[in-house]
Short mmCIF file of C-alpha atoms and ligand atoms in Angstrom, two decimals:
data_model
loop_
_atom_site.label_atom_id
_atom_site.label_comp_id
_atom_site.label_asym_id
_atom_site.label_seq_id
_atom_site.Cartn_x
_atom_site.Cartn_y
_atom_site.Cartn_z
CA MET A 164 32.65 175.42 150.93
CA SER A 165 36.20 174.58 148.83
CA ASP A 166 37.07 177.09 146.56
CA ALA A 167 37.36 174.41 143.93
CA ARG A 168 33.68 173.53 143.45
CA GLN A 169 32.51 172.17 140.28
CA PRO A 170 30.18 174.38 138.89
CA LEU A 171 26.39 173.33 138.56
CA LEU A 172 25.85 173.11 135.18
CA PRO A 173 22.85 173.63 133.40
CA GLY A 174 20.15 170.79 133.73
CA VAL A 175 19.68 171.15 137.69
CA THR A 176 17.57 173.24 139.79
CA LEU A 177 18.54 176.21 141.31
CA GLY A 178 16.29 178.14 144.31
CA VAL A 179 15.24 181.40 145.07
CA LEU A 180 13.93 182.53 148.45
CA GLY A 181 11.40 185.24 147.73
CA GLY A 182 8.68 185.35 144.89
CA GLY A 183 9.02 189.42 143.84
CA GLN A 184 9.98 190.67 140.50
CA LEU A 185 13.21 190.10 141.07
CA GLY A 186 12.68 186.32 141.78
CA ARG A 187 10.87 186.28 138.72
CA MET A 188 13.81 187.86 136.42
CA TRP A 189 16.21 185.91 138.14
CA ALA A 190 14.03 182.73 137.24
CA HIS A 191 13.61 183.81 133.29
CA ALA A 192 17.49 184.15 133.69
CA ALA A 193 18.67 180.43 135.01
CA GLN A 194 15.83 179.29 132.86
CA ARG A 195 16.82 180.93 129.64
CA MET A 196 20.55 179.20 130.57
CA GLY A 197 18.92 175.54 131.02
CA TYR A 198 18.32 175.81 134.74
CA TYR A 199 15.36 174.59 136.34
CA THR A 200 13.72 176.94 139.00
CA ALA A 201 12.51 176.73 142.17
CA VAL A 202 10.95 179.56 144.42
CA LEU A 203 10.10 179.46 147.89
CA ASP A 204 7.27 182.12 148.98
CA PRO A 205 4.24 182.04 150.81
CA ASP A 206 1.98 184.23 148.70
CA ALA A 207 0.10 182.25 145.81
CA GLN A 208 -0.09 185.11 143.38
CA SER A 209 3.51 185.49 143.54
CA PRO A 210 5.58 187.43 140.26
CA ALA A 211 8.11 184.47 140.57
CA GLY A 212 6.03 181.73 141.64
CA TRP A 213 3.77 182.23 138.18
CA VAL A 214 6.95 181.68 135.97
CA SER A 215 8.83 178.80 138.23
CA HIS A 216 9.15 175.31 137.51
CA HIS A 217 8.67 174.77 141.42
CA HIS A 218 6.53 177.08 144.14
CA ILE A 219 6.82 176.00 147.30
CA ARG A 220 4.26 177.81 149.06
CA THR A 221 5.42 178.27 153.00
CA ASP A 222 6.63 180.61 155.51
CA TYR A 223 10.10 181.51 155.01
CA LEU A 224 10.98 180.03 158.07
CA ASP A 225 8.75 176.83 157.84
CA PRO A 226 11.17 173.81 158.33
CA GLN A 227 9.03 171.47 155.88
CA GLY A 228 9.66 173.99 153.48
CA LEU A 229 13.18 174.85 153.72
CA ALA A 230 13.72 170.95 153.74
CA GLN A 231 12.12 170.69 149.93
CA LEU A 232 13.68 173.61 148.60
CA SER A 233 16.94 171.71 149.71
CA SER A 234 15.95 168.51 148.18
CA LEU A 235 15.20 169.95 144.66
CA CYS A 236 17.76 172.74 144.48
CA GLN A 237 21.54 172.39 144.21
CA ALA A 238 22.07 175.92 145.26
CA VAL A 239 20.07 178.71 146.71
CA THR A 240 19.75 182.38 146.58
CA THR A 241 17.47 185.32 147.74
CA GLU A 242 16.21 188.49 146.12
CA PHE A 243 15.24 190.30 149.07
CA GLU A 244 17.23 191.30 151.96
CA ASN A 245 14.44 191.09 154.50
CA VAL A 246 14.02 187.40 154.32
CA PRO A 247 14.84 185.86 157.31
CA ALA A 248 18.93 185.54 157.45
CA ASP A 249 18.30 182.45 159.51
CA ALA A 250 16.65 180.53 156.99
CA LEU A 251 20.18 180.92 154.85
CA ALA A 252 21.71 179.85 157.71
CA GLN A 253 19.69 176.98 157.68
CA LEU A 254 19.44 176.00 154.14
CA ALA A 255 23.64 176.51 153.90
CA ALA A 256 24.12 173.76 156.29
CA THR A 257 23.11 170.97 153.30
CA LEU A 258 23.62 173.29 150.03
CA PRO A 259 25.86 176.38 148.37
CA VAL A 260 23.82 179.43 149.40
CA SER A 261 24.41 182.92 148.12
CA PRO A 262 24.97 185.01 149.48
CA ALA A 263 25.66 184.27 153.00
CA ALA A 264 23.20 184.60 155.81
CA SER A 265 26.05 186.67 157.64
CA ALA A 266 26.22 189.22 154.70
CA VAL A 267 22.20 189.08 154.20
CA ALA A 268 22.76 190.41 157.93
CA ILE A 269 24.59 192.95 157.57
CA ALA A 270 22.63 194.44 155.03
CA GLN A 271 19.51 193.61 156.41
CA ASP A 272 20.51 196.20 159.72
CA ARG A 273 21.47 199.57 158.63
CA ALA A 274 23.68 200.35 162.12
CA ARG A 275 25.40 196.97 161.02
CA GLU A 276 25.37 197.86 157.17
CA LYS A 277 27.14 201.55 158.39
CA ALA A 278 29.71 199.97 160.78
CA HIS A 279 30.94 197.67 157.91
CA PHE A 280 31.53 200.62 155.55
CA VAL A 281 33.22 202.57 158.24
CA GLN A 282 35.83 199.03 158.59
CA CYS A 283 35.76 198.92 154.91
CA GLY A 284 37.46 202.79 154.87
CA VAL A 285 34.80 204.12 152.22
CA PRO A 286 32.81 207.46 153.45
CA VAL A 287 29.42 207.44 154.92
CA ALA A 288 26.98 210.01 155.70
CA PRO A 289 27.49 211.42 159.15
CA HIS A 290 24.86 209.57 161.65
CA ALA A 291 24.21 207.97 165.17
CA VAL A 292 22.85 205.02 166.14
CA ILE A 293 19.45 205.20 168.40
CA ASP A 294 18.38 202.04 170.14
CA THR A 295 17.72 203.83 173.27
CA SER A 296 16.10 206.98 174.75
CA GLU A 297 19.48 207.93 176.20
CA GLN A 298 20.96 207.67 172.54
CA LEU A 299 18.28 209.64 171.38
CA ALA A 300 19.18 212.18 173.89
CA ALA A 301 22.80 212.41 172.94
CA VAL A 302 22.47 213.02 169.49
CA PRO A 303 24.68 215.97 168.31
CA ASP A 304 22.91 219.29 166.72
CA SER A 305 25.23 218.82 164.18
CA LEU A 306 22.90 216.00 162.61
CA LEU A 307 20.01 218.22 162.01
CA PRO A 308 18.23 218.71 159.68
CA GLY A 309 18.26 214.52 159.24
CA ILE A 310 16.37 211.62 158.07
CA LEU A 311 15.69 209.29 160.67
CA LYS A 312 15.43 205.61 159.78
CA THR A 313 14.85 202.30 161.07
CA SER A 314 17.48 200.21 161.15
CA ARG A 315 15.42 197.40 160.00
CA MET A 316 12.83 196.39 157.38
CA GLY A 317 12.97 199.73 155.26
CA TYR A 318 12.48 199.64 151.62
CA ASP A 319 11.56 202.77 149.07
CA GLY A 320 11.69 205.19 151.56
CA LYS A 321 9.29 203.68 153.99
CA GLY A 322 10.16 203.82 157.99
CA GLN A 323 12.23 206.83 157.37
CA LEU A 324 11.04 210.41 158.17
CA ARG A 325 12.75 213.55 157.84
CA VAL A 326 13.42 215.78 160.94
CA ARG A 327 14.38 219.41 161.18
CA THR A 328 14.92 219.60 164.96
CA ARG A 329 15.17 218.18 168.17
CA ASP A 330 11.70 218.10 169.02
CA GLU A 331 10.78 216.45 165.42
CA LEU A 332 13.52 214.26 166.54
CA ASN A 333 11.62 212.88 169.59
CA ALA A 334 8.45 212.91 167.88
CA GLY A 335 9.73 210.87 165.13
CA TRP A 336 11.37 208.10 166.94
CA ALA A 337 7.73 207.74 168.83
CA THR A 338 6.25 208.03 165.58
CA LEU A 339 8.53 204.83 164.17
CA GLY A 340 7.76 202.88 167.22
CA SER A 341 10.70 203.74 169.14
CA VAL A 342 12.41 200.96 167.54
CA PRO A 343 16.41 200.80 166.81
CA CYS A 344 16.97 203.39 164.11
CA VAL A 345 19.71 205.67 162.55
CA LEU A 346 19.87 209.15 162.33
CA GLU A 347 21.15 210.55 159.31
CA LYS A 348 22.48 213.91 158.44
CA MET A 349 20.52 215.65 155.47
CA LEU A 350 23.40 216.07 153.05
CA PRO A 351 23.22 218.11 149.81
CA LEU A 352 23.08 215.53 147.12
CA ALA A 353 24.24 216.64 144.04
CA ALA A 354 23.28 213.06 142.36
CA GLU A 355 22.61 209.72 143.44
CA CYS A 356 23.98 206.51 142.24
CA SER A 357 24.58 203.18 142.22
CA VAL A 358 27.62 200.31 141.17
CA ILE A 359 26.64 196.73 140.95
CA VAL A 360 29.24 193.90 141.88
CA ALA A 361 29.32 190.29 140.89
CA ARG A 362 31.62 188.29 143.12
CA GLY A 363 32.29 184.75 142.82
CA ARG A 364 33.26 182.19 145.49
CA ASP A 365 36.85 182.20 144.21
CA GLY A 366 36.81 185.82 144.71
CA ALA A 367 36.76 186.85 140.98
CA CYS A 368 35.05 190.12 140.99
CA VAL A 369 33.47 192.16 137.82
CA HIS A 370 30.71 194.93 137.56
CA LEU A 371 28.13 196.64 135.66
CA PRO A 372 29.04 200.31 134.81
CA ILE A 373 27.96 203.13 137.47
CA GLN A 374 24.36 203.91 137.39
CA ARG A 375 23.04 207.30 137.91
CA ASN A 376 19.55 207.00 139.48
CA LEU A 377 16.71 209.67 140.07
CA HIS A 378 14.47 208.93 142.97
CA ARG A 379 11.10 210.34 143.55
CA GLY A 380 9.19 210.21 146.53
CA GLY A 381 12.11 207.80 148.09
CA ILE A 382 11.23 205.54 145.24
CA LEU A 383 13.73 204.74 142.53
CA ALA A 384 12.22 206.75 139.19
CA VAL A 385 14.73 206.51 136.87
CA THR A 386 18.20 205.32 135.91
CA GLU A 387 20.48 206.71 133.17
CA VAL A 388 23.54 204.71 131.95
CA TRP A 389 26.42 205.98 129.60
CA ALA A 390 30.30 206.41 129.20
CA GLY A 391 29.93 209.82 130.86
CA ASN A 392 26.60 209.62 133.04
CA VAL A 393 28.65 210.81 135.83
CA SER A 394 32.63 212.20 135.68
CA ALA A 395 35.14 209.39 135.07
CA GLU A 396 37.20 209.92 138.46
CA LEU A 397 33.66 209.38 140.32
CA ALA A 398 32.93 206.29 138.56
CA GLN A 399 35.75 204.71 139.60
CA GLN A 400 35.94 205.72 142.88
CA ALA A 401 32.57 203.83 143.16
CA VAL A 402 33.25 200.98 141.51
CA ALA A 403 36.59 200.70 143.88
CA ALA A 404 34.31 201.58 146.95
CA ALA A 405 31.76 198.94 145.86
CA GLN A 406 34.32 196.32 145.25
CA ALA A 407 35.90 197.48 149.01
CA VAL A 408 32.73 196.38 150.52
CA ALA A 409 32.26 193.36 148.88
CA GLU A 410 35.43 192.34 149.39
CA GLY A 411 34.96 192.79 153.17
CA LEU A 412 31.91 190.89 153.20
CA SER A 413 33.85 188.10 151.86
CA TYR A 414 30.74 188.42 149.30
CA VAL A 415 29.37 185.77 146.86
CA GLY A 416 26.68 187.02 144.64
CA VAL A 417 25.47 190.04 143.09
CA LEU A 418 25.71 193.17 145.50
CA CYS A 419 24.46 196.90 144.69
CA VAL A 420 25.93 199.48 146.37
CA GLU A 421 24.18 202.92 146.44
CA PHE A 422 25.84 206.14 146.55
CA PHE A 423 25.25 210.23 147.27
CA VAL A 424 27.14 212.10 145.37
CA LEU A 425 27.22 215.42 147.20
CA ALA A 426 27.48 219.07 146.26
CA ASP A 427 30.91 219.08 146.47
CA GLY A 428 31.68 216.19 144.58
CA ALA A 429 32.14 213.99 147.42
CA LEU A 430 31.34 210.72 147.30
CA VAL A 431 29.40 209.10 150.02
CA VAL A 432 27.95 205.22 150.48
CA ASN A 433 24.32 204.96 151.29
CA GLU A 434 23.33 201.27 151.38
CA ILE A 435 24.18 198.11 149.99
CA ALA A 436 21.48 195.56 148.63
CA PRO A 437 22.60 191.92 148.65
CA ARG A 438 20.58 191.22 145.53
CA PRO A 439 20.21 192.60 141.81
CA HIS A 440 18.71 195.90 142.08
CA ASN A 441 16.14 197.87 140.50
CA SER A 442 18.68 200.14 139.46
CA GLY A 443 20.26 197.22 137.45
CA HIS A 444 17.49 196.50 135.01
CA TYR A 445 18.67 198.23 132.41
CA SER A 446 21.53 195.51 131.80
CA GLN A 447 18.99 193.25 130.73
CA ASP A 448 19.01 195.05 127.39
CA ALA A 449 21.69 197.17 127.19
CA CYS A 450 24.93 194.78 128.72
CA ASP A 451 25.52 191.17 127.39
CA VAL A 452 25.22 189.71 130.51
CA SER A 453 22.58 191.16 132.85
CA GLN A 454 22.69 191.41 136.43
CA PHE A 455 20.45 187.87 136.90
CA GLU A 456 22.48 186.39 134.85
CA LEU A 457 25.59 187.40 136.85
CA GLN A 458 23.58 186.25 140.34
CA VAL A 459 22.96 182.87 138.39
CA ARG A 460 26.87 182.28 137.51
CA CYS A 461 27.73 183.35 141.25
CA MET A 462 25.55 181.01 142.55
CA ALA A 463 26.13 177.97 139.93
CA ASP A 464 30.10 178.94 140.37
CA LEU A 465 29.94 179.37 136.64
CA PRO A 466 32.76 181.88 135.41
CA LEU A 467 32.55 185.63 135.94
CA THR A 468 33.21 187.36 132.76
CA GLN A 469 33.42 191.61 132.90
CA PRO A 470 30.18 192.95 131.05
CA ARG A 471 30.02 195.17 128.53
CA GLN A 472 27.16 198.00 128.01
CA HIS A 473 26.68 197.53 124.46
CA SER A 474 23.69 200.92 124.46
CA PRO A 475 23.39 203.56 126.25
CA ALA A 476 20.16 203.18 128.07
CA ILE A 477 17.59 204.85 130.24
CA MET A 478 15.28 202.36 132.59
CA LEU A 479 11.84 204.11 133.75
CA ASN A 480 10.01 202.41 136.89
CA LEU A 481 6.64 201.98 135.83
CA LEU A 482 4.54 202.21 139.30
CA GLY A 483 1.30 201.41 139.68
CA ASP A 484 0.27 205.35 139.71
CA LEU A 485 0.76 205.02 135.63
CA TRP A 486 -2.83 202.92 136.09
CA PHE A 487 -4.48 205.86 137.14
CA PRO A 488 -4.15 208.84 134.90
CA HIS A 489 -7.27 210.55 135.66
CA ALA A 490 -7.91 210.07 139.12
CA LEU A 491 -6.76 207.95 142.55
CA GLY A 492 -9.35 205.97 143.50
CA SER A 493 -10.84 205.41 139.95
CA GLU A 494 -11.09 202.27 138.08
CA PRO A 495 -7.06 201.53 136.54
CA ILE A 496 -6.67 201.77 132.95
CA GLU A 497 -3.63 199.97 131.19
CA PRO A 498 -0.87 202.20 130.00
CA PRO A 499 -0.87 202.83 126.45
CA TRP A 500 1.93 199.96 125.66
CA ALA A 501 1.13 200.08 122.08
CA GLN A 502 2.35 203.68 121.58
CA VAL A 503 5.03 203.37 124.10
CA LEU A 504 6.48 200.24 122.02
CA ALA A 505 5.69 201.91 118.76
CA LEU A 506 9.34 204.02 120.07
CA PRO A 507 12.40 202.68 118.57
CA GLY A 508 14.20 200.47 121.36
CA THR A 509 11.81 200.63 123.96
CA HIS A 510 11.65 197.05 125.92
CA LEU A 511 8.77 196.33 128.53
CA HIS A 512 9.08 194.40 131.36
CA LEU A 513 5.79 193.62 133.70
CA TYR A 514 5.94 191.77 136.52
CA GLY A 515 2.65 190.17 135.90
CA LYS A 516 0.75 191.59 139.28
CA CYS A 517 -2.40 191.52 139.38
CA GLU A 518 -3.65 194.80 140.81
CA ALA A 519 -1.99 198.27 140.29
CA ARG A 520 -1.38 200.11 143.01
CA VAL A 521 -0.01 203.67 144.10
CA GLY A 522 3.69 203.25 144.66
CA ARG A 523 3.61 199.60 143.62
CA LYS A 524 6.65 198.81 141.32
CA MET A 525 4.54 197.04 138.15
CA GLY A 526 7.39 196.98 135.84
CA HIS A 527 9.82 198.69 133.73
CA LEU A 528 10.67 200.33 130.66
CA ASN A 529 14.21 200.27 129.36
CA ILE A 530 15.14 202.13 126.44
CA THR A 531 18.28 201.89 124.25
CA ALA A 532 19.66 203.97 121.62
CA ALA A 533 23.04 204.46 119.49
CA THR A 534 23.60 207.58 121.71
CA PRO A 535 22.74 208.97 125.01
CA GLU A 536 21.10 211.79 123.16
CA GLN A 537 18.49 209.41 121.24
CA ALA A 538 17.74 207.55 124.44
CA HIS A 539 16.87 210.38 126.38
CA ARG A 540 14.65 211.86 123.34
CA THR A 541 13.03 208.33 123.44
CA ALA A 542 12.75 208.25 127.21
CA LEU A 543 10.97 211.61 127.36
CA GLN A 544 8.44 210.64 124.57
CA ALA A 545 7.79 207.15 126.66
CA ALA A 546 7.24 209.32 129.65
CA VAL A 547 4.67 211.52 128.01
CA LEU A 548 2.51 208.80 127.08
CA LEU A 549 3.05 207.23 130.59
CA GLY A 550 2.39 210.33 132.39
CA ILE A 551 5.58 210.29 134.19
CA ALA A 552 7.06 213.82 134.77
CA PRO A 553 9.96 214.57 132.36
CA PHE A 554 13.42 214.51 133.59
P1 LIG B 100 15.78 201.50 148.91
O1 LIG B 100 15.74 200.60 149.71
O2 LIG B 100 14.32 201.60 147.73
O3 LIG B 100 16.87 201.83 148.00
P2 LIG B 100 15.38 203.12 151.23
O4 LIG B 100 13.85 202.73 151.75
O5 LIG B 100 16.26 202.33 151.55
O6 LIG B 100 15.41 202.88 150.21
P3 LIG B 100 17.31 204.94 151.40
O7 LIG B 100 17.97 204.84 150.26
O8 LIG B 100 18.06 205.12 152.78
O9 LIG B 100 16.08 204.28 151.56
O10 LIG B 100 16.52 206.81 151.14
C1 LIG B 100 15.74 206.85 150.07
C2 LIG B 100 16.32 208.19 149.26
O11 LIG B 100 15.92 209.46 150.11
C3 LIG B 100 17.46 208.06 148.90
O12 LIG B 100 17.59 207.53 147.42
C4 LIG B 100 17.76 209.80 148.67
O13 LIG B 100 17.00 210.33 147.71
C5 LIG B 100 16.96 210.40 150.23
N1 LIG B 100 18.13 210.20 150.95
C6 LIG B 100 18.29 209.38 151.71
N2 LIG B 100 19.33 209.42 153.38
C7 LIG B 100 19.56 210.79 152.68
C8 LIG B 100 20.35 211.71 153.42
N3 LIG B 100 21.15 211.58 154.62
N4 LIG B 100 20.60 213.05 152.61
C9 LIG B 100 19.61 213.50 151.93
N5 LIG B 100 18.77 212.55 151.19
C10 LIG B 100 18.86 211.23 151.61
MG1 LIG B 101 17.95 203.54 148.95
#
């Protein structure tokens, strides 16, 4: 594809593989800018399918579904990394696809992802690739205690086991089905953060401010974003590392790079997501350009300008657990939205999922305020109303 491609202007149809909440919020952003949208997702009840002009309900590799998508659309993106990279590669034969199948294929595989980080010169956790029982036996003691992660298809802490001893490691690999895994040394985390970059076909690269993330049970719970949420030096290092990772992939699109901050202040890259990310949702209400608009701009070859955060922000993830304040297994109860929205600076985003389930991402609440202290106070009040533990 030439670097000098003309932008795809509003009025044409843009497509996405995947019908989850990220696709839904992408569709909202694209539609706001005057684009038509098409979603390919086999599920008739998908959050993005509900809101899109077109919903193609076939499997991701269905030749007819892919043909329909490519005849409807002028460009295609993806909203989750486990979409078969092959589907992207097939679409790329007839229309611009971002990110490229090759970049998504790397993000789908922890072992390849780690190798890419090393190649880019960014620090990674000490780790070993375990594809075979010989590699399992050869794991050095120095990686224990560690976290055993399947190389593929993991998300929200799924496909991961904490292992303290060699016996637990051996048993853990069997539990995970003896599939290809990566064992990572358990690191003393002082904090977690992430950076979202958007890179155009011409190599222009912009980023959102660094996000400070709190995970609970392997799932993102809270994101806090304001100047000073981490030290300026750390923020600079993280942005530079994220840009190097994107550059190294010749990446086109929105990319999230997740980091660990260690107890000694060192920064380590954890993983990448080749798409907008849960930790970037605050940008919808706190930045002049959201991560979803960045995704639209990238795929349409529109200019990328450096986003500006205009308000300190906190994002609270709304998991299905909140629908069961009394006892799990009881009838779901709708959380007290009116009381939450009575708090100034609260912005509710729900994904239209029919059924609340424990651990399921149902929506998020963005809180904006004039100061970080005020954002924090309001977020804590909202957390009390919603039954989210304080932070
Ligand atoms: P997602 O894709 O939803 O971000 P995931 O399932 O891919 O999550 P990871 O990001 O690898 O999983 O890990 C989930 C969480 O587990 C991390 O955010 C961190 O809190 C913890 N964790 C992962 N690896 C390590 C490690 N090496 N040392 C300490 N904690 C870790
Ligand atoms: Mg993660």
